Amino acid sequence: MASDAQVPFAVPGVTRPGGRTARTRERVLDAVASLLLDGGYEAVTMDAVAALSGVHRTTVYRRWRDTGSLLADSLDAAREHPWEPPDTGSLLDDLVAINRQIAAALTEEPSITRALVAASFRSPAAAHALRSFWENRYARAAVAIERAVRRGEAVEDIDARTVLIASCAPIFYELVLMRSPMPEDIAERYARVGVAVAAGCAGGR
Amino acid sequence: MASDAQVPFAVPGVTRPGGRTARTRERVLDAVASLLLDGGYEAVTMDAVAALSGVHRTTVYRRWRDTGSLLADSLDAAREHPWEPPDTGSLLDDLVAINRQIAAALTEEPSITRALVAASFRSPAAAHALRSFWENRYARAAVAIERAVRRGEAVEDIDARTVLIASCAPIFYELVLMRSPMPEDIAERYARVGVAVAAGCAGGR
């Protein structure tokens, strides 16, 4: 259901090995993703999740309680999924690759990422989990900026998160909020902005 | 109901002079804003709008047809509202002022802008109108970059929209999608990014 590609802002299937509890979670979260993609937030009811997953209603209610918890756990599962930023040898290419991953996750049809962003406007629990998910990705991606500092592409005291937001936020804004037709060069255009910020062109931090 | 401040991304009241048709629109759109702020998308029903505005149901149905049209017309009214970007004499200060207007519109309580963004995930008509609204604001703000070119702060062939998106998108991303606690310097931090882009630090266009 959910894409298996290791895109940083998508929700891949929960495929970790584990016992019965892990398998139950995997079935439930697969059902959540499927219902969300097919029918949006409204389709993710506890009963529909139980029916589609084949997991007993009582178990679903006991472990997740409500739709918000199901959505939040989907994002938590995505956050736990291994992801590392690309290491291409240049900051520009690393940022381009990250932006392309984001753009791919937001424009695939159907897009679980877009569906979860939409759900975050309905559920405070999903909104909170979405933020944790993204902050986790930015924290993991900081290594790309550390490598750039060692290569002399970035100034010493630069704030990695600011570089990443400068590069990534326009992609989210254009594709999620503006719903713009995707300019072909959008990933590269704003990756260059991130590179300029890293080089200190927009001030120290 | 809606703030009267000329914030570029807020929906001010429709206060233009006009005949009975204009006054009817004003009453209906004030009711839409009020319902949206109080109860979100779900509260904006045709019947509730008719009841609150005191405009006859038949008139509301004939002129607007559905909730999506009401939301879209609210954004169209905001788009038609006069707005010009600040002219401070420096690009940095112009961009800081725009970012502060955006941040104020997104963080005021209650925020009609945030409510309309949330509604755009429920209504394609609202999503379309939101995009037109923002594109209109970016087109109007382009004059700030033209002035910067004349002052030598921006390179000749720079794309004004790219400068504006580099400066503004992080504000939207942090406050709408990440729902971050607002860093005090966020308006200035990303305005500096816009200035660097204008100066050609991130490539020609």
Coordinates of C-alpha atoms in Angstrom, one line a residue:
Chain A
M1 CA 0.0 0.0 0.0
A2 CA 2.5 2.6 1.2
S3 CA 5.5 3.0 -1.0
D4 CA 8.5 0.9 -0.1
A5 CA 11.1 3.5 -1.4
Q6 CA 13.1 5.0 1.4
V7 CA 11.8 8.4 0.8
P8 CA 12.4 10.6 3.9
F9 CA 8.9 12.1 4.1
A10 CA 6.8 9.2 3.1
V11 CA 5.5 6.5 5.3
P12 CA 6.9 3.2 4.2
G13 CA 5.3 -0.1 5.3
V14 CA 6.4 -1.2 8.8
T15 CA 8.4 -4.2 7.8
R16 CA 10.7 -4.8 10.8
P17 CA 10.9 -8.3 12.0
G18 CA 9.1 -9.0 15.3
G19 CA 6.7 -11.1 17.1
R20 CA 2.9 -11.1 17.1
T21 CA 2.6 -7.6 18.5
A22 CA 4.8 -6.2 15.7
R23 CA 2.8 -8.1 13.1
T24 CA -0.5 -6.8 14.6
R25 CA 0.8 -3.2 14.4
E26 CA 2.0 -3.8 10.8
R27 CA -1.5 -5.1 9.8
V28 CA -3.3 -2.2 11.5
L29 CA -1.0 0.5 10.1
D30 CA -1.3 -1.0 6.6
A31 CA -5.0 -0.8 7.0
V32 CA -4.8 2.8 8.2
A33 CA -2.6 3.8 5.1
S34 CA -5.0 2.0 2.8
L35 CA -8.1 3.7 4.2
L36 CA -6.5 7.1 4.3
L37 CA -5.4 6.8 0.7
D38 CA -8.8 5.6 -0.5
G39 CA -11.1 7.8 1.6
G40 CA -9.1 10.4 3.5
Y41 CA -9.3 11.2 7.2
E42 CA -13.0 10.4 7.5
A43 CA -12.5 6.8 6.2
V44 CA -10.1 6.0 9.1
T45 CA -12.6 4.8 11.7
M46 CA -11.7 2.3 14.4
D47 CA -14.2 -0.2 13.0
A48 CA -13.0 0.1 9.4
V49 CA -9.4 -0.4 10.5
A50 CA -10.4 -3.5 12.5
A51 CA -12.4 -4.9 9.6
L52 CA -9.7 -4.3 7.0
S53 CA -6.8 -5.5 9.1
G54 CA -8.5 -8.5 10.5
V55 CA -7.3 -7.5 13.9
H56 CA -10.0 -7.8 16.6
R57 CA -11.9 -4.6 17.4
T58 CA -11.1 -4.9 21.1
T59 CA -7.4 -5.1 20.3
V60 CA -7.5 -2.0 18.1
Y61 CA -9.4 0.0 20.6
R62 CA -7.1 -1.1 23.5
R63 CA -3.9 -0.3 21.7
W64 CA -4.8 2.8 19.7
R65 CA -8.0 4.3 21.3
D66 CA -8.9 6.7 18.5
T67 CA -8.2 7.8 14.9
G68 CA -5.7 10.4 16.0
S69 CA -3.6 7.7 17.8
L70 CA -3.7 5.5 14.6
L71 CA -2.4 8.4 12.5
A72 CA 0.2 9.4 15.0
D73 CA 1.4 5.8 15.2
S74 CA 1.7 5.6 11.4
L75 CA 4.0 8.6 11.6
D76 CA 5.9 7.2 14.5
A77 CA 6.4 4.0 12.6
A78 CA 7.7 6.0 9.6
R79 CA 10.0 8.0 11.9
E80 CA 11.5 4.7 13.3
H81 CA 12.1 3.5 9.7
P82 CA 15.8 3.7 8.9
W83 CA 16.7 6.7 6.7
E84 CA 20.0 8.4 6.0
P85 CA 20.5 11.4 3.8
P86 CA 22.3 10.7 0.5
D87 CA 26.1 11.2 0.5
T88 CA 27.0 12.3 -3.0
G89 CA 30.2 14.1 -2.1
S90 CA 28.7 17.6 -2.7
L91 CA 26.2 19.6 -0.6
L92 CA 24.3 20.7 -3.7
D93 CA 23.8 17.2 -4.9
D94 CA 22.9 16.0 -1.4
L95 CA 20.2 18.7 -1.1
V96 CA 19.0 18.1 -4.6
A97 CA 18.6 14.4 -3.8
I98 CA 16.6 15.2 -0.6
N99 CA 14.4 17.6 -2.4
R100 CA 13.7 15.0 -5.1
Q101 CA 12.7 12.5 -2.4
I102 CA 10.3 15.0 -0.9
A103 CA 8.9 16.0 -4.3
A104 CA 8.4 12.3 -5.2
A105 CA 6.7 11.5 -1.9
L106 CA 4.3 14.5 -2.4
T107 CA 3.5 13.9 -6.0
E108 CA 3.2 10.2 -6.2
E109 CA -0.4 9.0 -6.8
P110 CA -1.8 8.3 -4.3
S111 CA 0.5 10.1 -1.8
I112 CA 0.3 8.8 1.8
T113 CA 2.5 11.9 2.7
R114 CA 0.0 14.3 1.3
A115 CA -2.9 12.4 2.9
L116 CA -1.1 12.6 6.3
V117 CA -0.5 16.3 5.9
A118 CA -4.2 16.8 5.2
A119 CA -5.1 14.6 8.2
S120 CA -2.8 16.8 10.4
F121 CA -5.4 19.6 10.0
R122 CA -8.1 17.3 11.5
S123 CA -6.2 15.6 14.3
P124 CA -3.9 17.4 16.8
A125 CA -2.2 14.0 17.5
A126 CA -1.4 13.6 13.8
A127 CA -0.1 17.2 13.7
H128 CA 2.2 16.6 16.7
A129 CA 3.5 13.3 15.2
L130 CA 4.0 14.9 11.8
R131 CA 6.2 17.6 13.4
S132 CA 8.2 14.9 15.3
F133 CA 8.6 13.0 12.1
W134 CA 10.0 15.9 10.2
E135 CA 12.2 17.1 13.1
N136 CA 13.7 13.7 13.2
R137 CA 14.4 13.8 9.5
Y138 CA 16.1 17.2 9.7
A139 CA 18.2 16.0 12.7
R140 CA 19.3 12.9 10.7
A141 CA 20.0 15.1 7.6
A142 CA 22.3 17.4 9.6
V143 CA 25.2 15.1 8.9
A144 CA 25.1 16.3 5.3
I145 CA 25.8 19.8 6.4
E146 CA 28.6 18.6 8.8
R147 CA 30.2 16.9 5.8
A148 CA 29.9 20.1 3.9
V149 CA 31.7 22.0 6.7
R150 CA 34.6 19.5 6.5
R151 CA 34.8 20.0 2.7
G152 CA 34.8 23.7 3.1
E153 CA 31.4 24.2 1.4
A154 CA 29.7 25.4 4.6
V155 CA 30.8 27.9 7.2
E156 CA 31.7 26.5 10.6
D157 CA 28.9 28.0 12.7
I158 CA 26.0 27.5 10.3
D159 CA 22.8 26.1 11.7
A160 CA 22.1 22.9 9.8
R161 CA 18.3 23.1 10.3
T162 CA 18.2 26.6 8.7
V163 CA 20.1 25.3 5.7
L164 CA 17.7 22.3 5.4
I165 CA 14.5 24.5 5.9
A166 CA 15.8 27.0 3.3
S167 CA 16.2 24.1 0.8
C168 CA 13.1 22.0 1.7
A169 CA 10.4 24.4 2.8
P170 CA 9.8 25.9 -0.7
I171 CA 9.1 22.3 -2.0
F172 CA 6.5 21.7 0.7
Y173 CA 5.0 25.2 0.2
E174 CA 4.7 24.9 -3.6
L175 CA 3.5 21.3 -3.7
V176 CA 1.3 21.1 -0.5
L177 CA 0.0 24.6 0.1
M178 CA 0.2 26.3 -3.3
R179 CA -0.5 23.0 -5.2
S180 CA 1.6 24.4 -8.0
P181 CA 2.2 22.5 -11.1
M182 CA 5.7 21.2 -10.4
P183 CA 8.5 23.3 -12.0
E184 CA 11.0 20.8 -13.4
D185 CA 13.9 22.4 -11.7
I186 CA 12.3 23.0 -8.3
A187 CA 14.5 20.5 -6.4
E188 CA 17.7 22.1 -7.8
R189 CA 16.5 25.7 -7.6
Y190 CA 16.0 25.6 -3.8
A191 CA 18.9 23.2 -3.1
R192 CA 21.0 26.1 -4.5
V193 CA 19.4 28.4 -1.9
G194 CA 20.4 25.9 0.8
V195 CA 23.9 25.8 -0.5
A196 CA 24.1 29.7 -0.4
V197 CA 22.8 29.7 3.2
A198 CA 25.4 27.0 4.1
A199 CA 28.1 29.1 2.6
G200 CA 27.1 32.0 4.9
C201 CA 25.5 34.2 2.2
A202 CA 22.5 34.8 4.4
G203 CA 24.4 35.6 7.6
G204 CA 26.2 33.5 10.2
R205 CA 23.5 31.3 11.6
Chain B
M1 CA -14.7 39.5 12.6
A2 CA -11.8 39.2 10.2
S3 CA -8.8 41.5 11.1
D4 CA -8.9 44.9 9.4
A5 CA -5.1 45.1 9.2
Q6 CA -3.8 45.1 5.7
V7 CA -1.9 41.8 6.1
P8 CA -1.2 40.3 2.8
F9 CA -2.2 36.8 3.6
A10 CA -5.2 37.5 5.8
V11 CA -8.7 38.0 4.7
P12 CA -9.8 41.4 5.7
G13 CA -13.5 42.3 5.7
V14 CA -15.0 43.3 2.4
T15 CA -15.5 46.9 3.0
R16 CA -15.6 48.4 -0.5
P17 CA -18.5 50.8 -1.2
G18 CA -21.2 49.4 -3.4
G19 CA -24.9 48.8 -3.8
R20 CA -27.1 46.2 -2.3
T21 CA -25.3 43.3 -4.1
A22 CA -22.0 44.4 -2.5
R23 CA -23.6 44.7 0.9
T24 CA -25.2 41.2 0.6
R25 CA -21.8 39.8 -0.3
E26 CA -20.2 41.6 2.6
R27 CA -22.8 40.2 5.0
V28 CA -22.5 36.7 3.6
L29 CA -18.6 36.7 3.7
D30 CA -18.6 38.1 7.2
A31 CA -20.8 35.2 8.2
V32 CA -18.5 32.7 6.4
A33 CA -15.5 34.1 8.3
S34 CA -17.2 34.0 11.6
L35 CA -18.5 30.4 11.2
L36 CA -15.1 29.3 9.9
L37 CA -13.3 30.8 12.9
D38 CA -15.7 29.4 15.4
G39 CA -16.3 25.9 14.1
G40 CA -14.0 25.2 11.1
Y41 CA -14.9 23.9 7.7
E42 CA -17.8 21.8 9.0
A43 CA -19.6 24.9 10.4
V44 CA -19.7 26.6 7.1
T45 CA -23.0 25.2 5.8
M46 CA -25.3 27.1 3.5
D47 CA -28.1 27.2 6.1
A48 CA -25.8 28.5 8.9
V49 CA -24.5 31.2 6.6
A50 CA -28.0 32.3 5.6
A51 CA -29.1 32.3 9.3
L52 CA -26.1 34.3 10.5
S53 CA -26.0 36.8 7.7
G54 CA -29.7 37.4 7.6
V55 CA -29.5 37.0 3.8
H56 CA -32.3 34.9 2.4
R57 CA -31.4 31.2 1.9
T58 CA -32.6 31.3 -1.7
T59 CA -30.2 34.2 -2.4
V60 CA -27.3 32.4 -0.8
Y61 CA -27.9 29.2 -2.7
R62 CA -28.4 31.1 -6.0
R63 CA -25.2 33.2 -5.7
W64 CA -22.9 30.7 -4.1
R65 CA -24.3 27.2 -4.6
D66 CA -22.0 25.4 -2.0
T67 CA -19.5 25.8 0.8
G68 CA -16.6 25.6 -1.6
S69 CA -17.9 28.6 -3.5
L70 CA -18.4 30.5 -0.3
L71 CA -14.8 29.8 0.8
A72 CA -13.4 30.6 -2.7
D73 CA -15.3 33.9 -2.8
S74 CA -13.9 34.8 0.6
L75 CA -10.4 34.4 -0.8
D76 CA -11.4 36.2 -4.0
A77 CA -12.6 39.1 -1.9
A78 CA -9.3 39.1 0.0
R79 CA -7.4 39.1 -3.3
E80 CA -9.3 42.1 -4.6
H81 CA -8.5 44.0 -1.4
P82 CA -5.9 46.7 -2.0
W83 CA -2.4 45.6 -0.8
E84 CA 1.0 46.9 -1.6
P85 CA 4.3 45.6 -0.3
P86 CA 6.1 47.8 2.2
D87 CA 8.6 50.3 0.7
T88 CA 11.2 50.8 3.4
G89 CA 14.2 51.6 1.1
S90 CA 16.0 48.3 1.6
L91 CA 15.1 44.9 0.3
L92 CA 15.9 43.2 3.6
D93 CA 13.5 45.5 5.5
D94 CA 10.8 45.0 2.8
L95 CA 11.1 41.2 3.1
V96 CA 11.2 41.3 6.9
A97 CA 8.0 43.4 6.9
I98 CA 6.3 41.0 4.5
N99 CA 7.3 38.0 6.6
R100 CA 6.1 39.7 9.8
Q101 CA 2.7 40.3 8.1
I102 CA 2.5 36.6 7.2
A103 CA 3.6 35.5 10.6
A104 CA 1.1 37.8 12.3
A105 CA -1.7 36.6 10.1
L106 CA -0.8 32.9 10.8
T107 CA -0.4 33.3 14.6
E108 CA -3.3 35.7 15.5
E109 CA -6.0 34.0 17.5
P110 CA -8.2 33.1 15.9
S111 CA -6.5 33.1 12.5
I112 CA -8.8 33.3 9.4
T113 CA -5.7 32.6 7.3
R114 CA -5.0 29.4 9.1
A115 CA -8.6 28.4 9.0
L116 CA -8.7 29.0 5.2
V117 CA -5.5 26.9 4.7
A118 CA -7.1 24.1 6.7
A119 CA -10.3 24.4 4.6
S120 CA -8.2 24.2 1.4
F121 CA -7.6 20.5 2.3
R122 CA -11.4 19.9 2.3
S123 CA -12.5 21.9 -0.7
P124 CA -10.8 22.0 -4.2
A125 CA -12.5 25.3 -4.9
A126 CA -10.9 26.8 -1.8
A127 CA -7.5 25.3 -2.7
H128 CA -7.7 26.8 -6.1
A129 CA -8.7 30.2 -4.7
L130 CA -6.0 30.1 -2.1
R131 CA -3.4 29.6 -4.8
S132 CA -4.8 32.5 -6.9
F133 CA -4.8 34.7 -3.8
W134 CA -1.1 33.9 -3.0
E135 CA 0.0 34.2 -6.7
N136 CA -1.7 37.6 -6.7
R137 CA 0.2 38.7 -3.6
Y138 CA 3.6 37.5 -5.1
A139 CA 2.8 39.3 -8.3
R140 CA 2.1 42.5 -6.4
A141 CA 5.2 42.1 -4.2
A142 CA 7.5 41.8 -7.3
V143 CA 7.8 45.6 -7.3
A144 CA 9.9 45.3 -4.1
I145 CA 12.5 43.2 -6.1
E146 CA 12.3 45.6 -9.0
R147 CA 13.2 48.4 -6.7
A148 CA 16.1 46.4 -5.3
V149 CA 17.4 45.9 -8.8
R150 CA 17.4 49.6 -9.3
R151 CA 19.2 50.1 -6.0
G152 CA 21.8 47.5 -7.0
E153 CA 20.8 45.1 -4.2
A154 CA 19.5 42.5 -6.7
V155 CA 20.9 41.2 -9.9
E156 CA 19.2 42.2 -13.2
D157 CA 17.8 38.8 -14.3
I158 CA 16.6 37.5 -10.9
D159 CA 13.2 35.9 -10.8
A160 CA 11.2 37.9 -8.3
R161 CA 8.9 35.0 -7.4
T162 CA 11.9 32.8 -6.5
V163 CA 13.2 35.5 -4.1
L164 CA 9.8 35.8 -2.5
I165 CA 9.3 32.1 -2.1
A166 CA 12.8 31.7 -0.6
S167 CA 11.9 34.4 1.9
C168 CA 8.2 33.5 2.6
A169 CA 7.9 29.7 2.2
P170 CA 9.9 28.8 5.4
I171 CA 7.4 31.0 7.4
F172 CA 4.5 29.1 6.0
Y173 CA 6.2 25.8 6.5
E174 CA 7.2 26.4 10.1
L175 CA 3.9 28.0 11.2
V176 CA 1.4 26.0 9.2
L177 CA 2.8 22.6 8.5
M178 CA 5.4 22.1 11.3
R179 CA 3.3 24.2 13.8
S180 CA 6.6 25.2 15.3
P181 CA 6.8 27.5 18.3
M182 CA 7.7 30.7 16.5
P183 CA 11.4 31.5 16.7
E184 CA 11.7 35.2 17.5
D185 CA 13.9 36.0 14.5
I186 CA 12.1 33.8 11.9
A187 CA 11.0 36.8 9.8
E188 CA 14.5 38.2 9.6
R189 CA 16.3 34.9 9.2
Y190 CA 14.5 34.0 6.0
A191 CA 14.3 37.5 4.7
R192 CA 18.1 37.3 4.7
V193 CA 17.8 34.2 2.6
G194 CA 15.6 36.1 0.1
V195 CA 18.2 38.9 0.0
A196 CA 21.0 36.4 -0.8
V197 CA 18.9 34.9 -3.6
A198 CA 18.2 38.4 -5.0
A199 CA 21.9 39.2 -4.9
G200 CA 22.5 36.1 -7.1
C201 CA 24.1 33.9 -4.4
A202 CA 21.9 31.0 -5.4
G203 CA 22.4 31.3 -9.2
G204 CA 21.0 33.5 -11.9
R205 CA 17.3 32.8 -11.8

